[in-house]
């Protein structure tokens, strides 16, 4: 990152992140948080279909392949799609904390273009927690974990309750999601925070 906004700098009283004891085990593939999510769901034909995996500590890795539908300039990934991939990967960290959180701020640096057909390897980690605020960072590399850095991001996530989505989402879609037993199980698992 070239510079960090003050809002992305953890306060002096922030604490180190602690992986929840019931978090997915290192190496475990994390499921989609919602089937129609553009980032991780399989119900979006042009979505990223990003697959994230739990790692040691409060870290995740993820992979996605830039497809034709993701281009901005001819043959190159759209910057907004790359920012979405970073945001989705950073959001996956919340599985390890076992909290529901939404993006409060995301700052992205673009280091090099990413061609269509390229696999992007993403790594993310939580760096600090202060109350409901979760500070994190991510890096996207072309072709694999040792590839050249294409994008970087720092983010601030804010912990919310499931009511945030019920109160602000479209009622019919919220009802459909809440009627899905797997979705209810995932949401309720996060509602019981230590």
PDB file of C-alpha atoms in Angstrom:
ATOM      1  CA  UNK A   1       0.000   0.000   0.000  1.00  0.00           C
ATOM      2  CA  UNK A   2       1.309   3.431  -0.800  1.00  0.00           C
ATOM      3  CA  UNK A   3      -0.454   5.148   2.089  1.00  0.00           C
ATOM      4  CA  UNK A   4      -3.036   4.187   4.668  1.00  0.00           C
ATOM      5  CA  UNK A   5      -6.020   6.279   5.672  1.00  0.00           C
ATOM      6  CA  UNK A   6      -6.265   7.075   9.361  1.00  0.00           C
ATOM      7  CA  UNK A   7      -9.542   5.100   9.409  1.00  0.00           C
ATOM      8  CA  UNK A   8      -7.607   1.940   8.483  1.00  0.00           C
ATOM      9  CA  UNK A   9      -5.037   2.345  11.244  1.00  0.00           C
ATOM     10  CA  UNK A  10      -6.043   0.365  14.339  1.00  0.00           C
ATOM     11  CA  UNK A  11      -6.286   2.430  17.535  1.00  0.00           C
ATOM     12  CA  UNK A  12      -3.657   2.042  20.248  1.00  0.00           C
ATOM     13  CA  UNK A  13      -5.995  -0.131  22.338  1.00  0.00           C
ATOM     14  CA  UNK A  14      -6.722  -2.606  19.498  1.00  0.00           C
ATOM     15  CA  UNK A  15      -5.994  -6.239  20.261  1.00  0.00           C
ATOM     16  CA  UNK A  16      -4.470  -9.036  18.237  1.00  0.00           C
ATOM     17  CA  UNK A  17      -7.101 -11.163  16.468  1.00  0.00           C
ATOM     18  CA  UNK A  18      -8.009 -14.489  18.050  1.00  0.00           C
ATOM     19  CA  UNK A  19      -9.201 -17.403  15.947  1.00  0.00           C
ATOM     20  CA  UNK A  20     -12.508 -18.713  17.283  1.00  0.00           C
ATOM     21  CA  UNK A  21     -12.188 -22.257  18.719  1.00  0.00           C
ATOM     22  CA  UNK A  22     -15.013 -23.446  16.439  1.00  0.00           C
ATOM     23  CA  UNK A  23     -13.615 -21.809  13.296  1.00  0.00           C
ATOM     24  CA  UNK A  24     -13.088 -24.000  10.237  1.00  0.00           C
ATOM     25  CA  UNK A  25      -9.843 -25.967  10.479  1.00  0.00           C
ATOM     26  CA  UNK A  26      -6.757 -24.906   8.515  1.00  0.00           C
ATOM     27  CA  UNK A  27      -7.039 -26.268   4.980  1.00  0.00           C
ATOM     28  CA  UNK A  28     -10.845 -26.420   5.086  1.00  0.00           C
ATOM     29  CA  UNK A  29     -12.699 -24.921   2.136  1.00  0.00           C
ATOM     30  CA  UNK A  30     -15.114 -22.192   3.257  1.00  0.00           C
ATOM     31  CA  UNK A  31     -18.563 -22.341   1.746  1.00  0.00           C
ATOM     32  CA  UNK A  32     -20.447 -19.512   0.100  1.00  0.00           C
ATOM     33  CA  UNK A  33     -22.167 -17.292   2.617  1.00  0.00           C
ATOM     34  CA  UNK A  34     -25.055 -16.891   0.178  1.00  0.00           C
ATOM     35  CA  UNK A  35     -25.680 -18.758  -3.069  1.00  0.00           C
ATOM     36  CA  UNK A  36     -26.419 -15.598  -5.068  1.00  0.00           C
ATOM     37  CA  UNK A  37     -23.422 -13.620  -3.812  1.00  0.00           C
ATOM     38  CA  UNK A  38     -21.502 -12.181  -6.782  1.00  0.00           C
ATOM     39  CA  UNK A  39     -18.193 -12.949  -5.059  1.00  0.00           C
ATOM     40  CA  UNK A  40     -18.544 -16.476  -3.658  1.00  0.00           C
ATOM     41  CA  UNK A  41     -21.942 -17.838  -4.692  1.00  0.00           C
ATOM     42  CA  UNK A  42     -22.458 -20.391  -7.415  1.00  0.00           C
ATOM     43  CA  UNK A  43     -25.876 -18.946  -8.308  1.00  0.00           C
ATOM     44  CA  UNK A  44     -24.392 -16.035 -10.274  1.00  0.00           C
ATOM     45  CA  UNK A  45     -23.407 -17.087 -13.802  1.00  0.00           C
ATOM     46  CA  UNK A  46     -20.978 -14.168 -14.210  1.00  0.00           C
ATOM     47  CA  UNK A  47     -19.858 -14.061 -10.580  1.00  0.00           C
ATOM     48  CA  UNK A  48     -16.334 -14.670  -9.361  1.00  0.00           C
ATOM     49  CA  UNK A  49     -17.093 -18.094  -7.873  1.00  0.00           C
ATOM     50  CA  UNK A  50     -14.257 -17.328  -5.486  1.00  0.00           C
ATOM     51  CA  UNK A  51     -13.246 -20.283  -3.322  1.00  0.00           C
ATOM     52  CA  UNK A  52     -11.647 -19.376   0.027  1.00  0.00           C
ATOM     53  CA  UNK A  53      -9.778 -21.736   2.333  1.00  0.00           C
ATOM     54  CA  UNK A  54      -8.999 -21.374   6.043  1.00  0.00           C
ATOM     55  CA  UNK A  55      -5.315 -21.144   6.911  1.00  0.00           C
ATOM     56  CA  UNK A  56      -3.394 -21.037  10.212  1.00  0.00           C
ATOM     57  CA  UNK A  57      -4.119 -18.176  12.582  1.00  0.00           C
ATOM     58  CA  UNK A  58      -6.653 -15.667  11.292  1.00  0.00           C
ATOM     59  CA  UNK A  59      -5.705 -16.025   7.640  1.00  0.00           C
ATOM     60  CA  UNK A  60      -7.403 -17.265   4.476  1.00  0.00           C
ATOM     61  CA  UNK A  61      -6.350 -17.906   0.912  1.00  0.00           C
ATOM     62  CA  UNK A  62      -8.611 -17.805  -2.121  1.00  0.00           C
ATOM     63  CA  UNK A  63      -8.494 -18.406  -5.845  1.00  0.00           C
ATOM     64  CA  UNK A  64     -10.468 -17.197  -8.800  1.00  0.00           C
ATOM     65  CA  UNK A  65      -9.940 -17.089 -12.537  1.00  0.00           C
ATOM     66  CA  UNK A  66     -10.567 -13.881 -14.468  1.00  0.00           C
ATOM     67  CA  UNK A  67     -13.100 -14.673 -17.196  1.00  0.00           C
ATOM     68  CA  UNK A  68     -14.355 -12.764 -20.243  1.00  0.00           C
ATOM     69  CA  UNK A  69     -17.282 -11.343 -18.234  1.00  0.00           C
ATOM     70  CA  UNK A  70     -14.803  -9.774 -15.783  1.00  0.00           C
ATOM     71  CA  UNK A  71     -12.907  -7.601 -18.251  1.00  0.00           C
ATOM     72  CA  UNK A  72     -12.714  -3.835 -18.348  1.00  0.00           C
ATOM     73  CA  UNK A  73     -10.139  -2.925 -20.982  1.00  0.00           C
ATOM     74  CA  UNK A  74      -9.965  -5.516 -23.769  1.00  0.00           C
ATOM     75  CA  UNK A  75      -8.398  -8.689 -22.383  1.00  0.00           C
ATOM     76  CA  UNK A  76      -7.795  -7.285 -18.891  1.00  0.00           C
ATOM     77  CA  UNK A  77      -9.664  -7.637 -15.607  1.00  0.00           C
ATOM     78  CA  UNK A  78     -11.826  -4.697 -14.587  1.00  0.00           C
ATOM     79  CA  UNK A  79     -10.408  -2.941 -11.531  1.00  0.00           C
ATOM     80  CA  UNK A  80     -13.776  -3.127  -9.786  1.00  0.00           C
ATOM     81  CA  UNK A  81     -13.816  -6.900 -10.221  1.00  0.00           C
ATOM     82  CA  UNK A  82     -10.339  -7.135  -8.685  1.00  0.00           C
ATOM     83  CA  UNK A  83     -11.483  -4.950  -5.771  1.00  0.00           C
ATOM     84  CA  UNK A  84     -14.495  -7.242  -5.376  1.00  0.00           C
ATOM     85  CA  UNK A  85     -12.216 -10.295  -5.224  1.00  0.00           C
ATOM     86  CA  UNK A  86     -10.162  -8.629  -2.489  1.00  0.00           C
ATOM     87  CA  UNK A  87     -13.311  -7.596  -0.594  1.00  0.00           C
ATOM     88  CA  UNK A  88     -14.741 -11.112  -0.802  1.00  0.00           C
ATOM     89  CA  UNK A  89     -11.490 -12.662   0.413  1.00  0.00           C
ATOM     90  CA  UNK A  90     -11.245 -10.169   3.286  1.00  0.00           C
ATOM     91  CA  UNK A  91     -14.873 -10.884   4.187  1.00  0.00           C
ATOM     92  CA  UNK A  92     -14.085 -14.598   4.371  1.00  0.00           C
ATOM     93  CA  UNK A  93     -11.874 -13.868   7.373  1.00  0.00           C
ATOM     94  CA  UNK A  94     -15.022 -13.415   9.430  1.00  0.00           C
ATOM     95  CA  UNK A  95     -15.599 -17.193   9.256  1.00  0.00           C
ATOM     96  CA  UNK A  96     -12.478 -17.560  11.401  1.00  0.00           C
ATOM     97  CA  UNK A  97     -13.633 -15.010  13.966  1.00  0.00           C
ATOM     98  CA  UNK A  98     -17.198 -16.401  13.835  1.00  0.00           C
ATOM     99  CA  UNK A  99     -18.779 -12.979  13.504  1.00  0.00           C
ATOM    100  CA  UNK A 100     -21.036 -11.369  10.936  1.00  0.00           C
ATOM    101  CA  UNK A 101     -19.356  -8.238   9.600  1.00  0.00           C
ATOM    102  CA  UNK A 102     -19.736  -5.892   6.653  1.00  0.00           C
ATOM    103  CA  UNK A 103     -17.193  -3.801   4.799  1.00  0.00           C
ATOM    104  CA  UNK A 104     -16.846  -0.339   6.299  1.00  0.00           C
ATOM    105  CA  UNK A 105     -13.890   0.812   4.213  1.00  0.00           C
ATOM    106  CA  UNK A 106     -11.756  -0.782   1.507  1.00  0.00           C
ATOM    107  CA  UNK A 107      -8.646   0.781  -0.002  1.00  0.00           C
ATOM    108  CA  UNK A 108      -7.105  -0.927  -2.997  1.00  0.00           C
ATOM    109  CA  UNK A 109      -3.791  -0.487  -4.804  1.00  0.00           C
ATOM    110  CA  UNK A 110      -3.412  -1.856  -8.319  1.00  0.00           C
ATOM    111  CA  UNK A 111       0.185  -2.880  -9.049  1.00  0.00           C
ATOM    112  CA  UNK A 112      -0.164  -4.537 -12.480  1.00  0.00           C
ATOM    113  CA  UNK A 113      -2.838  -5.552 -14.994  1.00  0.00           C
ATOM    114  CA  UNK A 114      -4.419  -8.987 -14.722  1.00  0.00           C
ATOM    115  CA  UNK A 115      -5.179 -10.635 -18.090  1.00  0.00           C
ATOM    116  CA  UNK A 116      -8.391 -12.544 -18.802  1.00  0.00           C
ATOM    117  CA  UNK A 117      -7.778 -16.249 -18.270  1.00  0.00           C
ATOM    118  CA  UNK A 118      -5.376 -15.596 -15.388  1.00  0.00           C
ATOM    119  CA  UNK A 119      -5.740 -17.283 -12.035  1.00  0.00           C
ATOM    120  CA  UNK A 120      -5.473 -14.847  -9.137  1.00  0.00           C
ATOM    121  CA  UNK A 121      -4.200 -16.166  -5.797  1.00  0.00           C
ATOM    122  CA  UNK A 122      -5.379 -14.091  -2.843  1.00  0.00           C
ATOM    123  CA  UNK A 123      -4.152 -14.093   0.756  1.00  0.00           C
ATOM    124  CA  UNK A 124      -5.810 -12.172   3.588  1.00  0.00           C
ATOM    125  CA  UNK A 125      -5.327 -11.776   7.322  1.00  0.00           C
ATOM    126  CA  UNK A 126      -6.900  -9.940  10.209  1.00  0.00           C
ATOM    127  CA  UNK A 127      -4.348  -7.585  11.745  1.00  0.00           C
ATOM    128  CA  UNK A 128      -6.267  -6.156  14.733  1.00  0.00           C
ATOM    129  CA  UNK A 129      -9.658  -5.955  16.431  1.00  0.00           C
ATOM    130  CA  UNK A 130     -11.071  -2.983  18.352  1.00  0.00           C
ATOM    131  CA  UNK A 131     -14.599  -3.525  19.647  1.00  0.00           C
ATOM    132  CA  UNK A 132     -16.823  -4.100  16.593  1.00  0.00           C
ATOM    133  CA  UNK A 133     -14.058  -2.988  14.202  1.00  0.00           C
ATOM    134  CA  UNK A 134     -11.979  -5.602  12.385  1.00  0.00           C
ATOM    135  CA  UNK A 135      -8.818  -4.461  10.567  1.00  0.00           C
ATOM    136  CA  UNK A 136      -7.419  -6.609   7.772  1.00  0.00           C
ATOM    137  CA  UNK A 137      -5.245  -6.684   4.655  1.00  0.00           C
ATOM    138  CA  UNK A 138      -5.006  -8.772   1.496  1.00  0.00           C
ATOM    139  CA  UNK A 139      -2.732  -9.361  -1.479  1.00  0.00           C
ATOM    140  CA  UNK A 140      -3.563 -10.792  -4.919  1.00  0.00           C
ATOM    141  CA  UNK A 141      -0.833 -12.501  -6.945  1.00  0.00           C
ATOM    142  CA  UNK A 142      -0.914 -13.590 -10.563  1.00  0.00           C
ATOM    143  CA  UNK A 143      -0.702 -17.329 -11.143  1.00  0.00           C
ATOM    144  CA  UNK A 144      -0.081 -18.528  -7.586  1.00  0.00           C
ATOM    145  CA  UNK A 145       1.280 -17.747  -4.126  1.00  0.00           C
ATOM    146  CA  UNK A 146       4.751 -16.884  -5.463  1.00  0.00           C
ATOM    147  CA  UNK A 147       3.542 -14.927  -8.482  1.00  0.00           C
ATOM    148  CA  UNK A 148       3.928 -11.190  -8.976  1.00  0.00           C
ATOM    149  CA  UNK A 149       1.702  -8.940  -6.855  1.00  0.00           C
ATOM    150  CA  UNK A 150      -1.169  -7.497  -8.895  1.00  0.00           C
ATOM    151  CA  UNK A 151      -3.390  -5.959  -6.200  1.00  0.00           C
ATOM    152  CA  UNK A 152      -3.310  -5.135  -2.493  1.00  0.00           C
ATOM    153  CA  UNK A 153      -5.971  -3.915  -0.096  1.00  0.00           C
ATOM    154  CA  UNK A 154      -6.531  -2.838   3.462  1.00  0.00           C
ATOM    155  CA  UNK A 155      -9.989  -2.923   4.980  1.00  0.00           C
ATOM    156  CA  UNK A 156     -12.103  -2.122   7.971  1.00  0.00           C
ATOM    157  CA  UNK A 157     -15.038  -4.434   8.660  1.00  0.00           C
ATOM    158  CA  UNK A 158     -17.778  -3.654  11.168  1.00  0.00           C
ATOM    159  CA  UNK A 159     -19.449  -6.433  13.153  1.00  0.00           C
ATOM    160  CA  UNK A 160     -23.250  -6.514  12.778  1.00  0.00           C
ATOM    161  CA  UNK A 161     -26.106  -8.795  13.797  1.00  0.00           C
ATOM    162  CA  UNK A 162     -28.122 -10.799  11.274  1.00  0.00           C
ATOM    163  CA  UNK A 163     -30.894  -8.196  11.714  1.00  0.00           C
ATOM    164  CA  UNK A 164     -28.754  -5.819   9.624  1.00  0.00           C
ATOM    165  CA  UNK A 165     -29.618  -7.904   6.553  1.00  0.00           C
ATOM    166  CA  UNK A 166     -33.231  -8.505   7.558  1.00  0.00           C
ATOM    167  CA  UNK A 167     -33.823  -4.784   8.098  1.00  0.00           C
ATOM    168  CA  UNK A 168     -32.007  -3.604   4.958  1.00  0.00           C
ATOM    169  CA  UNK A 169     -32.332  -6.397   2.377  1.00  0.00           C
ATOM    170  CA  UNK A 170     -35.174  -7.185  -0.001  1.00  0.00           C
ATOM    171  CA  UNK A 171     -37.820  -9.032   2.044  1.00  0.00           C
ATOM    172  CA  UNK A 172     -38.578 -11.787  -0.498  1.00  0.00           C
ATOM    173  CA  UNK A 173     -34.910 -12.694  -0.924  1.00  0.00           C
ATOM    174  CA  UNK A 174     -34.227 -12.498   2.807  1.00  0.00           C
ATOM    175  CA  UNK A 175     -37.191 -14.798   3.424  1.00  0.00           C
ATOM    176  CA  UNK A 176     -35.945 -17.263   0.793  1.00  0.00           C
ATOM    177  CA  UNK A 177     -32.469 -17.289   2.335  1.00  0.00           C
ATOM    178  CA  UNK A 178     -33.880 -17.710   5.834  1.00  0.00           C
ATOM    179  CA  UNK A 179     -36.004 -20.632   4.602  1.00  0.00           C
ATOM    180  CA  UNK A 180     -32.859 -22.449   3.472  1.00  0.00           C
ATOM    181  CA  UNK A 181     -31.853 -24.702   6.402  1.00  0.00           C
ATOM    182  CA  UNK A 182     -28.145 -24.425   5.539  1.00  0.00           C
ATOM    183  CA  UNK A 183     -28.339 -20.630   5.447  1.00  0.00           C
ATOM    184  CA  UNK A 184     -30.202 -20.506   8.786  1.00  0.00           C
ATOM    185  CA  UNK A 185     -27.633 -22.827  10.354  1.00  0.00           C
ATOM    186  CA  UNK A 186     -24.759 -20.604   9.175  1.00  0.00           C
ATOM    187  CA  UNK A 187     -26.443 -17.379  10.319  1.00  0.00           C
ATOM    188  CA  UNK A 188     -27.408 -18.719  13.736  1.00  0.00           C
ATOM    189  CA  UNK A 189     -23.925 -20.159  14.306  1.00  0.00           C
ATOM    190  CA  UNK A 190     -22.523 -16.659  13.983  1.00  0.00           C
ATOM    191  CA  UNK A 191     -25.220 -15.056  16.161  1.00  0.00           C
ATOM    192  CA  UNK A 192     -23.946 -16.811  19.288  1.00  0.00           C
ATOM    193  CA  UNK A 193     -20.747 -14.902  19.902  1.00  0.00           C
ATOM    194  CA  UNK A 194     -18.645 -15.587  22.996  1.00  0.00           C
TER     195      UNK A 194
END
